[in-house]
């Protein structure tokens, strides 16, 4: 059973930074990509970023590229996303997701099989 537990969310100011963490456990977690998604109030869940099983490849949504950095610690089975230059539009619940996909850095919701409970990020203007 794969388990994903996010942490690091909270209230932040516009222009600030946050680092979200996700602890992953379960069979073969270390062998597959991990991703981050977010869901803002009243909107559908959207892809944010993904990282390959070894951390060597990353992929970002166009809307966050340049401000978000995804990374992975394979020894700790953890994945992180650092968010810089926070904007009110970044306010959302952020989810960590695990996949058994053969794609190196999957970017579609349907490619992911397991989800964490989410961590709330609220950016004040």
Coordinates of N, CA and C in Angstrom, one line a residue, residues 54-116:
X54 N 14.7 8.7 -10.5 CA 16.0 8.9 -9.9 C 16.3 10.4 -9.7
X55 N 15.3 11.3 -10.0 CA 15.5 12.7 -9.8 C 16.2 13.4 -10.9
X56 N 16.6 12.6 -11.9 CA 17.3 13.2 -13.0 C 16.6 14.0 -14.0
X57 N 15.3 13.8 -14.1 CA 14.4 14.5 -15.0 C 13.3 15.2 -14.3
X58 N 12.9 16.4 -14.7 CA 11.8 17.1 -14.2 C 10.9 17.7 -15.3
X59 N 9.7 18.0 -14.9 CA 8.8 18.6 -15.9 C 7.8 19.5 -15.1
X60 N 7.6 20.7 -15.7 CA 6.8 21.7 -15.0 C 5.6 22.1 -15.9
X61 N 4.5 22.5 -15.2 CA 3.5 23.1 -15.9 C 4.0 24.5 -16.3
X62 N 3.5 25.0 -17.4 CA 3.9 26.3 -18.0 C 3.7 27.4 -17.0
X63 N 2.6 27.3 -16.2 CA 2.2 28.3 -15.3 C 3.1 28.5 -14.1
X64 N 3.9 27.5 -13.8 CA 4.8 27.6 -12.6 C 6.2 27.5 -13.0
X65 N 6.6 27.3 -14.2 CA 8.0 27.1 -14.6 C 8.7 28.4 -14.3
X66 N 9.9 28.2 -13.6 CA 10.7 29.4 -13.3 C 10.5 29.8 -11.8
X67 N 9.4 29.4 -11.2 CA 9.1 29.8 -9.8 C 9.1 28.5 -8.9
X68 N 8.8 27.4 -9.5 CA 8.7 26.2 -8.7 C 9.9 25.3 -9.0
X69 N 10.4 24.6 -8.0 CA 11.4 23.6 -8.2 C 11.1 22.4 -7.5
X70 N 11.0 21.3 -8.3 CA 10.7 20.0 -7.7 C 12.0 19.2 -7.5
X71 N 12.1 18.5 -6.5 CA 13.3 17.7 -6.2 C 13.0 16.4 -5.5
X72 N 13.9 15.5 -5.4 CA 13.6 14.2 -4.8 C 14.8 13.7 -4.1
X73 N 14.6 13.2 -2.9 CA 15.6 12.5 -2.1 C 15.3 11.0 -2.2
X74 N 16.0 10.3 -3.0 CA 15.7 8.9 -3.2 C 16.0 8.1 -1.9
X75 N 17.0 8.5 -1.1 CA 17.3 7.8 0.1 C 16.2 7.9 1.1
X76 N 15.5 9.0 1.2 CA 14.5 9.2 2.1 C 13.1 9.0 1.6
X77 N 13.0 8.6 0.3 CA 11.7 8.4 -0.4 C 10.8 9.7 -0.2
X78 N 11.4 10.8 -0.5 CA 10.7 12.1 -0.3 C 10.8 12.9 -1.5
X79 N 9.8 13.7 -1.8 CA 9.8 14.6 -2.9 C 9.4 16.0 -2.3
X80 N 10.0 17.0 -2.9 CA 9.8 18.4 -2.4 C 9.4 19.3 -3.6
X81 N 8.7 20.3 -3.3 CA 8.5 21.4 -4.3 C 8.7 22.7 -3.5
X82 N 9.7 23.5 -4.1 CA 9.9 24.8 -3.5 C 9.2 25.8 -4.4
X83 N 8.5 26.7 -3.7 CA 7.7 27.7 -4.5 C 8.3 29.1 -4.1
X84 N 8.8 29.8 -5.1 CA 9.3 31.1 -4.9 C 8.4 32.2 -5.5
X85 N 8.6 33.4 -5.1 CA 7.8 34.5 -5.6 C 6.3 34.2 -5.6
X86 N 5.9 33.8 -4.4 CA 4.5 33.4 -4.2 C 3.5 34.5 -4.7
X87 N 2.4 34.0 -5.3 CA 1.4 34.9 -5.8 C 0.0 34.4 -5.1
X88 N -0.9 35.3 -5.0 CA -2.2 34.9 -4.5 C -2.8 33.7 -5.3
X89 N -2.5 33.7 -6.6 CA -3.0 32.6 -7.5 C -2.4 31.3 -7.2
X90 N -1.4 31.2 -6.3 CA -0.8 29.9 -5.9 C -1.7 29.3 -4.8
X91 N -2.6 30.0 -4.2 CA -3.5 29.5 -3.2 C -4.2 28.3 -3.7
X92 N -4.0 27.2 -3.0 CA -4.6 25.9 -3.4 C -4.2 24.8 -2.4
X93 N -4.9 23.7 -2.5 CA -4.5 22.5 -1.8 C -3.5 21.8 -2.7
X94 N -2.3 21.5 -2.2 CA -1.3 20.9 -3.0 C -1.2 19.4 -2.6
X95 N -1.2 18.6 -3.7 CA -1.2 17.1 -3.5 C 0.1 16.5 -4.1
X96 N 0.6 15.5 -3.4 CA 1.6 14.7 -3.9 C 1.0 13.4 -4.5
X97 N 1.6 12.9 -5.6 CA 1.0 11.8 -6.2 C 2.1 10.8 -6.7
X98 N 1.7 9.6 -6.7 CA 2.6 8.5 -7.1 C 2.0 7.8 -8.3
X99 N 2.9 7.3 -9.2 CA 2.4 6.6 -10.4 C 3.2 5.4 -10.7
X100 N 2.5 4.4 -11.4 CA 3.2 3.3 -11.9 C 3.4 3.4 -13.4
X101 N 3.2 4.7 -13.9 CA 3.4 4.9 -15.3 C 4.8 4.7 -15.8
X102 N 4.8 4.3 -17.0 CA 6.1 4.1 -17.7 C 6.8 5.3 -18.2
X103 N 6.0 6.4 -18.1 CA 6.5 7.7 -18.6 C 7.5 8.2 -17.6
X104 N 8.6 8.9 -18.0 CA 9.6 9.4 -17.1 C 9.1 10.5 -16.2
X105 N 8.4 11.4 -16.7 CA 7.8 12.5 -16.0 C 6.4 12.8 -16.4
X106 N 5.5 11.9 -15.9 CA 4.1 12.1 -16.3 C 3.5 13.4 -15.9
X107 N 2.6 13.9 -16.7 CA 2.0 15.2 -16.3 C 0.5 15.3 -16.4
X108 N -0.2 14.1 -16.5 CA -1.6 14.1 -16.5 C -2.2 13.4 -15.3
X109 N -3.3 14.0 -14.8 CA -3.9 13.5 -13.6 C -4.2 12.0 -13.7
X110 N -4.7 11.5 -14.8 CA -5.0 10.1 -15.0 C -3.9 9.2 -15.0
X111 N -2.6 9.7 -15.1 CA -1.5 8.8 -15.0 C -1.1 8.4 -13.6
X112 N -1.7 9.1 -12.6 CA -1.3 8.9 -11.3 C -2.2 7.9 -10.5
X113 N -1.7 7.1 -9.7 CA -2.5 6.1 -9.0 C -2.8 6.3 -7.6
X114 N -1.9 7.0 -6.9 CA -2.0 7.2 -5.5 C -1.8 8.7 -5.1
X115 N -2.6 9.1 -4.2 CA -2.6 10.5 -3.8 C -2.5 10.7 -2.3
X116 N -1.8 11.8 -1.9 CA -1.8 12.2 -0.5 C -3.1 12.9 -0.1

